[in-house]
Amino acid sequence: MEERFVTNPHPDIEIGCGRSSLDYFMTFPSRGMDRDTGVILCIPGYGDYAASPYQRGKLRPYLADRYNCITVGVNFFGMELRADMPRKVMLRFARPESIEEALHACGATADLHIKDVDPFSIHEVAAALHSMGIRTADQNFMLLFSLADKIQYESFGLLPAIDHLTVLGDVLKRQPVNRRRIIAFGSSYGGYVALLLGKYAPRTFSMIVDNSGFVGAVEKEMVTNYKKFNEQNAEENHLLFPVAGVDFPALISNPWTTRDQASAGYLSEERLGIRDLLYRGHYSLPAPSYHIFHSVDDTVVPVAFKDQYVRILKESGVSCCYRRLDSWSIDGRIFKNSSHGMDASLRGVFDISYGQNGGTLDREEETTDFDEGSSHQFDCGRFSYLFCYRNSFDVEVAILSAHGYSLASQG
């Protein structure tokens, strides 16, 4: 049985993007709940989403029934940028008043159908350019590209992790679950978010299961999002958008920059640091047990970075089971190839992790960061990120200056 819930999201503390609601799905064990029922956060990676047929029809029901857990899928911030899900895209000319002049400069002679609301149809302009043999439009035909129903950008881990903490708190408010059994599980980007959850809430999760996750923010992914339209010829915040056989330059709604240090969206050392799993000093005990799977042939997240991350965990006293898989380890059933993600069976990955954990999902501690009212401050340079957990099952995240006062946003 699956139910959909809506809760209030945490504010965007970095950019200040407006947020209205946060929805998620809970899949319950078919035999019902009991005093041992736990929680598994199932975090989708790129191309997947919380309501996908795989997540809601295969993965979450399997884990819910086999491991007596409520399995949770979250429509976290930025998911629509990456997921292969239906979405509305808004395209318009950045300077519509100059389009007619730009067309005439290109040699257009045919009249276009003028509309009252949108003076020039993008498709009509594309047809005119195409008829003149133009396949790549110049900057005079710049488009503005954004999601029509939501304004989102690539937070790369931070807001998605905070969204999962917010939802977990809401689940704990609603359901009398076993708080010794709370797990975060994901693959690729989803694995990265799961690892961040272990960092941000070390006294909450019993297990973190990661398959091929990142170990930090990928700056290029943040400043040039909407990747599917941006494989080539991309510059910061720009892409080429194809319309009717013509590639138009497009400006994406993206606040991040790596060039303008005066910008509110400057990707500073601190903003990258809170997303960096290799930042030493960010781990404390007690902590979850980690179960990490990574291919030695991974070209997206080179295994050397994951090796370094695991060393940091172990040096911090954190329990970690780490499987480096090479071509000899590919069994064709759970791990099907040695590329990024290994085309792994996520159900099989979780089953292996359960066995590695001694056939249990529980930890010794009975309380969570929420119960204890924990605060975790992550120093990242000129300023810090402070995660405060309340026994009301709320989480509050703030940015603090070096002098300890709160900053609404910081570049």
mmCIF file of C-alpha atoms in Angstrom:
data_model
loop_
_atom_site.group_PDB
_atom_site.id
_atom_site.type_symbol
_atom_site.label_atom_id
_atom_site.label_comp_id
_atom_site.label_asym_id
_atom_site.label_seq_id
_atom_site.Cartn_x
_atom_site.Cartn_y
_atom_site.Cartn_z
ATOM 1 C CA MET A 1 0.000 0.000 0.000
ATOM 2 C CA GLU A 2 1.285 3.432 -0.967
ATOM 3 C CA GLU A 3 0.150 6.837 0.244
ATOM 4 C CA ARG A 4 1.168 10.317 -0.854
ATOM 5 C CA PHE A 5 1.828 13.068 1.682
ATOM 6 C CA VAL A 6 2.642 16.765 1.478
ATOM 7 C CA THR A 7 4.641 18.765 4.008
ATOM 8 C CA ASN A 8 6.257 22.178 4.241
ATOM 9 C CA PRO A 9 9.791 22.284 2.830
ATOM 10 C CA HIS A 10 12.806 23.815 4.500
ATOM 11 C CA PRO A 11 13.644 27.258 3.105
ATOM 12 C CA ASP A 12 16.439 27.559 0.573
ATOM 13 C CA ILE A 13 19.103 29.053 2.849
ATOM 14 C CA GLU A 14 21.660 29.657 0.095
ATOM 15 C CA ILE A 15 19.901 31.215 -2.894
ATOM 16 C CA GLY A 16 16.488 32.002 -1.431
ATOM 17 C CA CYS A 17 14.487 30.223 -4.137
ATOM 18 C CA GLY A 18 10.803 30.245 -3.182
ATOM 19 C CA ARG A 19 9.319 26.919 -2.119
ATOM 20 C CA SER A 20 5.651 26.041 -1.665
ATOM 21 C CA SER A 21 5.364 22.358 -0.795
ATOM 22 C CA LEU A 22 7.288 19.090 -0.552
ATOM 23 C CA ASP A 23 5.554 15.854 -1.447
ATOM 24 C CA TYR A 24 6.599 12.274 -0.851
ATOM 25 C CA PHE A 25 5.340 8.703 -0.976
ATOM 26 C CA MET A 26 5.226 6.081 1.753
ATOM 27 C CA THR A 27 4.965 2.398 0.837
ATOM 28 C CA PHE A 28 3.839 0.256 3.774
ATOM 29 C CA PRO A 29 4.510 -3.454 4.386
ATOM 30 C CA SER A 30 1.616 -5.449 2.945
ATOM 31 C CA ARG A 31 1.234 -7.380 6.205
ATOM 32 C CA GLY A 32 0.892 -4.149 8.178
ATOM 33 C CA MET A 33 3.082 -2.421 10.739
ATOM 34 C CA ASP A 34 4.314 -3.640 14.086
ATOM 35 C CA ARG A 35 6.678 -2.389 16.780
ATOM 36 C CA ASP A 36 9.736 -3.370 14.702
ATOM 37 C CA THR A 37 8.737 -1.571 11.496
ATOM 38 C CA GLY A 38 11.511 0.788 10.398
ATOM 39 C CA VAL A 39 12.060 3.347 7.636
ATOM 40 C CA ILE A 40 14.096 3.168 4.431
ATOM 41 C CA LEU A 41 14.608 6.344 2.434
ATOM 42 C CA CYS A 42 14.894 5.193 -1.207
ATOM 43 C CA ILE A 43 16.655 8.007 -3.045
ATOM 44 C CA PRO A 44 16.437 8.030 -6.856
ATOM 45 C CA GLY A 45 19.442 8.797 -9.002
ATOM 46 C CA TYR A 46 19.632 10.717 -12.283
ATOM 47 C CA GLY A 47 16.875 9.742 -14.683
ATOM 48 C CA ASP A 48 14.704 8.220 -11.953
ATOM 49 C CA TYR A 49 12.084 9.796 -9.735
ATOM 50 C CA ALA A 50 10.020 8.969 -6.665
ATOM 51 C CA ALA A 51 6.872 8.020 -8.588
ATOM 52 C CA SER A 52 8.609 6.063 -11.358
ATOM 53 C CA PRO A 53 7.326 2.563 -12.127
ATOM 54 C CA TYR A 54 10.562 1.073 -10.790
ATOM 55 C CA GLN A 55 10.624 2.974 -7.518
ATOM 56 C CA ARG A 56 6.947 2.605 -6.643
ATOM 57 C CA GLY A 57 6.244 -0.718 -8.343
ATOM 58 C CA LYS A 58 9.373 -2.778 -7.683
ATOM 59 C CA LEU A 59 11.970 -1.348 -5.313
ATOM 60 C CA ARG A 60 9.919 0.164 -2.503
ATOM 61 C CA PRO A 61 7.342 -2.673 -2.230
ATOM 62 C CA TYR A 62 10.113 -5.282 -2.214
ATOM 63 C CA LEU A 63 12.074 -3.584 0.553
ATOM 64 C CA ALA A 64 8.931 -2.775 2.543
ATOM 65 C CA ASP A 65 7.764 -6.399 2.612
ATOM 66 C CA ARG A 66 11.094 -8.153 2.923
ATOM 67 C CA TYR A 67 12.533 -5.903 5.635
ATOM 68 C CA ASN A 68 9.403 -4.749 7.470
ATOM 69 C CA CYS A 69 9.989 -1.076 6.749
ATOM 70 C CA ILE A 70 8.050 1.878 5.502
ATOM 71 C CA THR A 71 9.871 2.788 2.301
ATOM 72 C CA VAL A 72 9.848 6.466 1.383
ATOM 73 C CA GLY A 73 10.342 8.242 -1.948
ATOM 74 C CA VAL A 74 10.752 12.027 -1.942
ATOM 75 C CA ASN A 75 10.189 14.479 -4.764
ATOM 76 C CA PHE A 76 13.231 16.419 -3.649
ATOM 77 C CA PHE A 77 14.375 19.821 -4.882
ATOM 78 C CA GLY A 78 15.874 19.691 -8.370
ATOM 79 C CA MET A 79 14.544 16.229 -9.213
ATOM 80 C CA GLU A 80 12.674 17.508 -12.264
ATOM 81 C CA LEU A 81 15.888 18.817 -13.773
ATOM 82 C CA ARG A 82 17.358 15.323 -13.908
ATOM 83 C CA ALA A 83 14.491 12.852 -14.033
ATOM 84 C CA ASP A 84 13.142 11.358 -17.240
ATOM 85 C CA MET A 85 9.642 12.404 -16.245
ATOM 86 C CA PRO A 86 6.987 14.451 -18.058
ATOM 87 C CA ARG A 87 7.442 18.143 -17.431
ATOM 88 C CA LYS A 88 6.462 21.430 -18.979
ATOM 89 C CA VAL A 89 9.240 23.586 -20.358
ATOM 90 C CA MET A 90 8.861 27.317 -20.915
ATOM 91 C CA LEU A 91 10.763 28.813 -23.849
ATOM 92 C CA ARG A 92 10.633 32.440 -24.901
ATOM 93 C CA PHE A 93 12.883 34.898 -26.625
ATOM 94 C CA ALA A 94 15.064 36.946 -24.303
ATOM 95 C CA ARG A 95 14.660 40.048 -26.516
ATOM 96 C CA PRO A 96 11.463 39.591 -28.594
ATOM 97 C CA GLU A 97 11.527 43.228 -29.730
ATOM 98 C CA SER A 98 14.701 42.593 -31.722
ATOM 99 C CA ILE A 99 13.677 39.352 -33.482
ATOM 100 C CA GLU A 100 12.187 40.996 -36.596
ATOM 101 C CA GLU A 101 15.315 43.080 -37.122
ATOM 102 C CA ALA A 102 17.524 40.022 -36.533
ATOM 103 C CA LEU A 103 15.558 38.026 -39.127
ATOM 104 C CA HIS A 104 15.870 40.748 -41.721
ATOM 105 C CA ALA A 105 19.620 40.934 -41.015
ATOM 106 C CA CYS A 106 19.777 37.221 -41.827
ATOM 107 C CA GLY A 107 17.987 37.845 -45.131
ATOM 108 C CA ALA A 108 14.447 36.799 -44.267
ATOM 109 C CA THR A 109 11.889 38.201 -46.693
ATOM 110 C CA ALA A 110 8.727 36.210 -45.911
ATOM 111 C CA ASP A 111 6.228 37.747 -43.498
ATOM 112 C CA LEU A 112 5.722 35.928 -40.219
ATOM 113 C CA HIS A 113 2.383 35.511 -38.503
ATOM 114 C CA ILE A 114 2.380 38.053 -35.699
ATOM 115 C CA LYS A 115 0.551 37.119 -32.498
ATOM 116 C CA ASP A 116 -0.711 39.506 -29.848
ATOM 117 C CA VAL A 117 0.533 37.579 -26.830
ATOM 118 C CA ASP A 118 3.796 36.210 -28.185
ATOM 119 C CA PRO A 119 4.872 38.440 -31.086
ATOM 120 C CA PHE A 120 7.031 35.759 -32.670
ATOM 121 C CA SER A 121 6.492 32.020 -32.467
ATOM 122 C CA ILE A 122 9.775 30.225 -31.835
ATOM 123 C CA HIS A 123 8.779 27.545 -34.325
ATOM 124 C CA GLU A 124 8.010 30.132 -37.002
ATOM 125 C CA VAL A 125 11.364 31.792 -36.469
ATOM 126 C CA ALA A 126 13.076 28.389 -36.583
ATOM 127 C CA ALA A 127 11.310 27.603 -39.875
ATOM 128 C CA ALA A 128 12.418 30.909 -41.359
ATOM 129 C CA LEU A 129 16.041 30.369 -40.313
ATOM 130 C CA HIS A 130 15.963 26.776 -41.539
ATOM 131 C CA SER A 131 14.668 27.899 -44.954
ATOM 132 C CA MET A 132 17.724 30.159 -45.221
ATOM 133 C CA GLY A 133 20.084 27.280 -44.466
ATOM 134 C CA ILE A 134 20.815 28.461 -40.920
ATOM 135 C CA ARG A 135 21.197 25.561 -38.508
ATOM 136 C CA THR A 136 22.709 27.420 -35.525
ATOM 137 C CA ALA A 137 21.164 30.748 -34.532
ATOM 138 C CA ASP A 138 23.323 33.546 -33.151
ATOM 139 C CA GLN A 139 23.019 35.474 -29.877
ATOM 140 C CA ASN A 140 20.306 37.723 -31.366
ATOM 141 C CA PHE A 141 17.952 34.759 -31.073
ATOM 142 C CA MET A 142 18.729 33.960 -27.438
ATOM 143 C CA LEU A 143 16.026 31.953 -25.679
ATOM 144 C CA LEU A 144 15.112 31.892 -21.998
ATOM 145 C CA PHE A 145 14.689 28.306 -20.792
ATOM 146 C CA SER A 146 12.980 27.297 -17.542
ATOM 147 C CA LEU A 147 10.497 24.839 -16.098
ATOM 148 C CA ALA A 148 7.029 26.243 -16.610
ATOM 149 C CA ASP A 149 5.516 25.102 -13.318
ATOM 150 C CA LYS A 150 8.513 25.236 -10.965
ATOM 151 C CA ILE A 151 11.675 27.260 -10.690
ATOM 152 C CA GLN A 152 14.445 24.910 -9.675
ATOM 153 C CA TYR A 153 18.195 24.788 -10.029
ATOM 154 C CA GLU A 154 20.878 22.196 -9.316
ATOM 155 C CA SER A 155 21.548 22.389 -5.582
ATOM 156 C CA PHE A 156 23.696 19.267 -5.936
ATOM 157 C CA GLY A 157 23.038 17.412 -2.734
ATOM 158 C CA LEU A 158 22.403 20.009 -0.059
ATOM 159 C CA LEU A 159 18.717 20.842 -0.554
ATOM 160 C CA PRO A 160 17.859 17.261 -1.569
ATOM 161 C CA ALA A 161 19.459 16.022 1.672
ATOM 162 C CA ILE A 162 17.620 18.641 3.740
ATOM 163 C CA ASP A 163 14.389 17.627 1.992
ATOM 164 C CA HIS A 164 14.933 14.017 3.052
ATOM 165 C CA LEU A 165 15.612 15.084 6.640
ATOM 166 C CA THR A 166 12.431 17.187 6.573
ATOM 167 C CA VAL A 167 10.404 14.278 5.234
ATOM 168 C CA LEU A 168 11.951 11.856 7.728
ATOM 169 C CA GLY A 169 10.871 14.171 10.529
ATOM 170 C CA ASP A 170 7.361 14.253 9.082
ATOM 171 C CA VAL A 171 7.300 10.437 8.877
ATOM 172 C CA LEU A 172 8.391 10.189 12.523
ATOM 173 C CA LYS A 173 5.567 12.565 13.462
ATOM 174 C CA ARG A 174 2.994 10.451 11.646
ATOM 175 C CA GLN A 175 4.137 6.879 12.275
ATOM 176 C CA PRO A 176 5.267 5.005 15.423
ATOM 177 C CA VAL A 177 8.304 3.445 13.755
ATOM 178 C CA ASN A 178 11.311 1.655 15.231
ATOM 179 C CA ARG A 179 13.854 4.464 15.472
ATOM 180 C CA ARG A 180 16.706 1.987 15.727
ATOM 181 C CA ARG A 181 15.974 1.022 12.111
ATOM 182 C CA ILE A 182 16.268 4.058 9.814
ATOM 183 C CA ILE A 183 18.207 3.590 6.574
ATOM 184 C CA ALA A 184 19.191 5.837 3.650
ATOM 185 C CA PHE A 185 19.745 4.047 0.341
ATOM 186 C CA GLY A 186 20.553 5.219 -3.158
ATOM 187 C CA SER A 187 22.603 4.759 -6.315
ATOM 188 C CA SER A 188 24.753 7.327 -8.171
ATOM 189 C CA TYR A 189 23.332 10.756 -7.277
ATOM 190 C CA GLY A 190 20.912 9.034 -4.897
ATOM 191 C CA GLY A 191 23.840 7.292 -3.232
ATOM 192 C CA TYR A 192 25.575 10.641 -2.837
ATOM 193 C CA VAL A 193 22.520 12.130 -1.101
ATOM 194 C CA ALA A 194 22.393 9.073 1.183
ATOM 195 C CA LEU A 195 26.044 9.626 2.124
ATOM 196 C CA LEU A 196 25.339 13.286 2.849
ATOM 197 C CA LEU A 197 22.513 12.238 5.173
ATOM 198 C CA GLY A 198 24.979 10.141 7.143
ATOM 199 C CA LYS A 199 27.187 13.226 7.439
ATOM 200 C CA TYR A 200 24.437 15.690 8.374
ATOM 201 C CA ALA A 201 22.524 13.413 10.790
ATOM 202 C CA PRO A 202 25.059 10.910 12.181
ATOM 203 C CA ARG A 203 22.911 9.837 15.161
ATOM 204 C CA THR A 204 19.780 9.121 13.150
ATOM 205 C CA PHE A 205 20.533 6.410 10.610
ATOM 206 C CA SER A 206 21.385 2.823 11.372
ATOM 207 C CA MET A 207 22.700 2.133 7.849
ATOM 208 C CA ILE A 208 23.765 4.093 4.789
ATOM 209 C CA VAL A 209 23.798 2.080 1.568
ATOM 210 C CA ASP A 210 25.521 3.643 -1.434
ATOM 211 C CA ASN A 211 26.063 2.273 -4.920
ATOM 212 C CA SER A 212 28.437 4.388 -7.040
ATOM 213 C CA GLY A 213 27.660 7.686 -5.306
ATOM 214 C CA PHE A 214 29.518 10.951 -5.828
ATOM 215 C CA VAL A 215 31.831 12.230 -3.095
ATOM 216 C CA GLY A 216 31.294 15.938 -3.673
ATOM 217 C CA ALA A 217 29.681 18.552 -5.843
ATOM 218 C CA VAL A 218 30.503 18.529 -9.547
ATOM 219 C CA GLU A 219 30.857 22.207 -10.389
ATOM 220 C CA LYS A 220 30.210 21.715 -14.102
ATOM 221 C CA GLU A 221 26.948 19.947 -13.342
ATOM 222 C CA MET A 222 25.838 22.846 -11.154
ATOM 223 C CA VAL A 223 26.662 25.729 -13.475
ATOM 224 C CA THR A 224 25.480 24.019 -16.662
ATOM 225 C CA ASN A 225 22.358 22.143 -15.618
ATOM 226 C CA TYR A 226 19.646 20.758 -17.917
ATOM 227 C CA LYS A 227 22.396 18.399 -19.088
ATOM 228 C CA LYS A 228 20.321 16.597 -21.705
ATOM 229 C CA PHE A 229 20.293 19.784 -23.803
ATOM 230 C CA ASN A 230 23.869 20.691 -23.036
ATOM 231 C CA GLU A 231 26.196 17.918 -24.117
ATOM 232 C CA GLN A 232 28.309 20.066 -26.438
ATOM 233 C CA ASN A 233 29.243 23.690 -27.079
ATOM 234 C CA ALA A 234 28.204 24.690 -23.562
ATOM 235 C CA GLU A 235 29.459 27.707 -21.694
ATOM 236 C CA GLU A 236 28.588 28.670 -18.154
ATOM 237 C CA ASN A 237 24.813 29.139 -17.806
ATOM 238 C CA HIS A 238 24.318 28.659 -21.569
ATOM 239 C CA LEU A 239 23.216 25.790 -23.757
ATOM 240 C CA LEU A 240 22.033 25.043 -27.259
ATOM 241 C CA PHE A 241 18.336 24.197 -27.508
ATOM 242 C CA PRO A 242 17.125 22.469 -30.696
ATOM 243 C CA VAL A 243 13.856 23.667 -32.274
ATOM 244 C CA ALA A 244 12.715 22.376 -35.672
ATOM 245 C CA GLY A 245 16.219 21.662 -36.914
ATOM 246 C CA VAL A 246 17.807 24.869 -35.616
ATOM 247 C CA ASP A 247 19.983 25.104 -32.506
ATOM 248 C CA PHE A 248 19.156 28.230 -30.524
ATOM 249 C CA PRO A 249 21.405 29.671 -27.821
ATOM 250 C CA ALA A 250 19.504 29.548 -24.525
ATOM 251 C CA LEU A 251 20.010 31.057 -21.115
ATOM 252 C CA ILE A 252 19.016 28.739 -18.293
ATOM 253 C CA SER A 253 17.577 29.903 -15.001
ATOM 254 C CA ASN A 254 20.549 29.007 -12.855
ATOM 255 C CA PRO A 255 21.977 31.112 -10.035
ATOM 256 C CA TRP A 256 25.395 29.463 -9.758
ATOM 257 C CA THR A 257 28.601 30.915 -11.105
ATOM 258 C CA THR A 258 32.270 30.032 -10.698
ATOM 259 C CA ARG A 259 33.465 33.324 -12.157
ATOM 260 C CA ASP A 260 31.686 36.232 -10.487
ATOM 261 C CA GLN A 261 32.770 36.312 -6.846
ATOM 262 C CA ALA A 262 30.428 39.240 -6.168
ATOM 263 C CA SER A 263 27.392 37.233 -7.251
ATOM 264 C CA ALA A 264 24.965 35.833 -4.669
ATOM 265 C CA GLY A 265 25.331 32.527 -6.492
ATOM 266 C CA TYR A 266 29.108 32.304 -6.389
ATOM 267 C CA LEU A 267 30.229 28.729 -5.726
ATOM 268 C CA SER A 268 32.568 29.552 -2.894
ATOM 269 C CA GLU A 269 34.843 27.185 -0.998
ATOM 270 C CA GLU A 270 32.275 27.047 1.780
ATOM 271 C CA ARG A 271 29.386 26.082 -0.479
ATOM 272 C CA LEU A 272 31.432 23.337 -2.027
ATOM 273 C CA GLY A 273 32.730 22.281 1.398
ATOM 274 C CA ILE A 274 29.313 21.480 2.871
ATOM 275 C CA ARG A 275 28.738 19.200 -0.126
ATOM 276 C CA ASP A 276 32.192 17.613 0.082
ATOM 277 C CA LEU A 277 32.376 14.170 1.661
ATOM 278 C CA LEU A 278 36.182 14.377 1.696
ATOM 279 C CA TYR A 279 36.171 17.366 4.057
ATOM 280 C CA ARG A 280 37.993 16.054 7.122
ATOM 281 C CA GLY A 281 36.593 16.876 10.536
ATOM 282 C CA HIS A 282 32.975 16.564 9.427
ATOM 283 C CA TYR A 283 32.381 13.130 10.996
ATOM 284 C CA SER A 284 31.491 12.206 14.552
ATOM 285 C CA LEU A 285 30.441 9.174 16.573
ATOM 286 C CA PRO A 286 28.081 7.475 17.014
ATOM 287 C CA ALA A 287 27.543 7.053 13.291
ATOM 288 C CA PRO A 288 25.683 4.729 10.922
ATOM 289 C CA SER A 289 27.277 1.639 9.436
ATOM 290 C CA TYR A 290 28.186 2.288 5.809
ATOM 291 C CA HIS A 291 27.851 -0.178 2.934
ATOM 292 C CA ILE A 292 29.539 1.137 -0.188
ATOM 293 C CA PHE A 293 29.805 -0.419 -3.656
ATOM 294 C CA HIS A 294 31.933 1.081 -6.427
ATOM 295 C CA SER A 295 33.441 -0.052 -9.713
ATOM 296 C CA VAL A 296 37.186 0.316 -10.244
ATOM 297 C CA ASP A 297 36.368 1.232 -13.866
ATOM 298 C CA ASP A 298 33.917 4.029 -12.978
ATOM 299 C CA THR A 299 34.710 7.030 -15.218
ATOM 300 C CA VAL A 300 32.017 9.293 -13.725
ATOM 301 C CA VAL A 301 33.226 8.995 -10.124
ATOM 302 C CA PRO A 302 36.792 7.626 -10.215
ATOM 303 C CA VAL A 303 37.309 4.950 -7.592
ATOM 304 C CA ALA A 304 40.310 6.809 -6.118
ATOM 305 C CA PHE A 305 37.912 9.398 -4.707
ATOM 306 C CA LYS A 306 35.762 6.717 -3.111
ATOM 307 C CA ASP A 307 38.905 5.054 -1.719
ATOM 308 C CA GLN A 308 39.845 8.350 -0.076
ATOM 309 C CA TYR A 309 36.343 8.771 1.338
ATOM 310 C CA VAL A 310 36.355 5.303 2.867
ATOM 311 C CA ARG A 311 39.752 5.982 4.446
ATOM 312 C CA ILE A 312 38.356 9.131 6.055
ATOM 313 C CA LEU A 313 35.389 7.209 7.441
ATOM 314 C CA LYS A 314 37.577 4.500 8.924
ATOM 315 C CA GLU A 315 40.060 7.005 10.357
ATOM 316 C CA SER A 316 37.069 8.676 12.030
ATOM 317 C CA GLY A 317 36.119 5.367 13.659
ATOM 318 C CA VAL A 318 33.080 4.792 11.435
ATOM 319 C CA SER A 319 32.094 1.228 10.521
ATOM 320 C CA CYS A 320 32.316 0.720 6.768
ATOM 321 C CA CYS A 321 31.965 -2.273 4.435
ATOM 322 C CA TYR A 322 33.505 -1.335 1.106
ATOM 323 C CA ARG A 323 33.345 -3.437 -2.058
ATOM 324 C CA ARG A 324 35.571 -2.356 -4.954
ATOM 325 C CA LEU A 325 34.230 -4.263 -7.920
ATOM 326 C CA ASP A 326 36.347 -5.087 -10.959
ATOM 327 C CA SER A 327 35.513 -7.053 -14.095
ATOM 328 C CA TRP A 328 36.034 -10.305 -12.189
ATOM 329 C CA SER A 329 33.390 -9.272 -9.660
ATOM 330 C CA ILE A 330 30.649 -8.726 -12.227
ATOM 331 C CA ASP A 331 28.224 -11.608 -11.760
ATOM 332 C CA GLY A 332 25.706 -10.620 -14.435
ATOM 333 C CA ARG A 333 22.906 -10.813 -11.897
ATOM 334 C CA ILE A 334 23.393 -8.134 -9.241
ATOM 335 C CA PHE A 335 26.284 -6.272 -10.891
ATOM 336 C CA LYS A 336 25.963 -6.452 -14.664
ATOM 337 C CA ASN A 337 28.888 -4.371 -15.916
ATOM 338 C CA SER A 338 31.792 -2.320 -14.586
ATOM 339 C CA SER A 339 30.599 1.122 -15.739
ATOM 340 C CA HIS A 340 29.203 3.803 -13.435
ATOM 341 C CA GLY A 341 26.364 2.293 -11.405
ATOM 342 C CA MET A 342 27.236 -1.182 -12.745
ATOM 343 C CA ASP A 343 23.615 -1.479 -13.934
ATOM 344 C CA ALA A 344 23.166 -2.950 -10.468
ATOM 345 C CA SER A 345 20.058 -4.596 -9.093
ATOM 346 C CA LEU A 346 19.263 -2.225 -6.241
ATOM 347 C CA ARG A 347 17.253 -4.911 -4.500
ATOM 348 C CA GLY A 348 20.271 -7.170 -4.683
ATOM 349 C CA VAL A 349 22.588 -4.420 -3.408
ATOM 350 C CA PHE A 350 20.369 -3.927 -0.376
ATOM 351 C CA ASP A 351 20.198 -7.670 0.266
ATOM 352 C CA ILE A 352 24.009 -7.849 0.265
ATOM 353 C CA SER A 353 24.221 -4.894 2.660
ATOM 354 C CA TYR A 354 21.775 -6.568 5.035
ATOM 355 C CA GLY A 355 23.966 -9.677 5.096
ATOM 356 C CA GLN A 356 27.126 -7.622 5.612
ATOM 357 C CA ASN A 357 25.428 -5.931 8.548
ATOM 358 C CA GLY A 358 25.002 -9.221 10.368
ATOM 359 C CA GLY A 359 21.462 -9.889 9.198
ATOM 360 C CA THR A 360 20.014 -6.851 10.964
ATOM 361 C CA LEU A 361 19.014 -3.302 10.051
ATOM 362 C CA ASP A 362 19.046 -2.085 13.649
ATOM 363 C CA ARG A 363 21.612 -0.081 15.577
ATOM 364 C CA GLU A 364 22.203 -0.073 19.295
ATOM 365 C CA GLU A 365 21.049 3.473 19.999
ATOM 366 C CA GLU A 366 17.310 3.958 20.436
ATOM 367 C CA THR A 367 17.262 7.723 19.911
ATOM 368 C CA THR A 368 17.838 9.899 16.865
ATOM 369 C CA ASP A 369 19.221 13.385 16.351
ATOM 370 C CA PHE A 370 15.617 14.579 16.626
ATOM 371 C CA ASP A 371 15.086 12.905 19.994
ATOM 372 C CA GLU A 372 18.364 14.205 21.362
ATOM 373 C CA GLY A 373 17.940 17.742 20.023
ATOM 374 C CA SER A 374 21.360 17.432 18.394
ATOM 375 C CA SER A 375 23.234 20.249 16.718
ATOM 376 C CA HIS A 376 26.000 19.609 14.192
ATOM 377 C CA GLN A 377 28.149 22.452 12.938
ATOM 378 C CA PHE A 378 30.198 21.934 9.801
ATOM 379 C CA ASP A 379 32.992 24.461 9.502
ATOM 380 C CA CYS A 380 33.788 25.095 5.859
ATOM 381 C CA GLY A 381 36.026 28.166 5.903
ATOM 382 C CA ARG A 382 34.735 31.713 6.293
ATOM 383 C CA PHE A 383 31.379 30.399 7.437
ATOM 384 C CA SER A 384 29.721 27.233 8.696
ATOM 385 C CA TYR A 385 26.509 25.289 8.219
ATOM 386 C CA LEU A 386 24.568 24.472 11.396
ATOM 387 C CA PHE A 387 22.049 21.595 11.464
ATOM 388 C CA CYS A 388 19.733 21.733 14.487
ATOM 389 C CA TYR A 389 17.312 18.902 15.222
ATOM 390 C CA ARG A 390 14.237 19.416 17.417
ATOM 391 C CA ASN A 391 12.285 16.858 19.431
ATOM 392 C CA SER A 392 9.267 18.139 17.505
ATOM 393 C CA PHE A 393 10.898 16.246 14.599
ATOM 394 C CA ASP A 394 11.809 19.418 12.764
ATOM 395 C CA VAL A 395 15.213 20.268 11.333
ATOM 396 C CA GLU A 396 16.576 23.790 11.014
ATOM 397 C CA VAL A 397 19.644 24.553 8.931
ATOM 398 C CA ALA A 398 21.410 27.901 9.109
ATOM 399 C CA ILE A 399 24.565 29.479 7.747
ATOM 400 C CA LEU A 400 26.789 31.040 10.392
ATOM 401 C CA SER A 401 29.544 33.580 9.979
ATOM 402 C CA ALA A 402 32.958 33.049 11.526
ATOM 403 C CA HIS A 403 31.660 35.123 14.451
ATOM 404 C CA GLY A 404 28.642 32.886 15.002
ATOM 405 C CA TYR A 405 25.801 35.045 13.728
ATOM 406 C CA SER A 406 23.331 33.787 11.147
ATOM 407 C CA LEU A 407 23.575 34.692 7.488
ATOM 408 C CA ALA A 408 20.509 34.567 5.268
ATOM 409 C CA SER A 409 22.698 33.666 2.310
ATOM 410 C CA GLN A 410 26.390 33.885 1.644
ATOM 411 C CA GLY A 411 28.491 33.951 -1.494
#
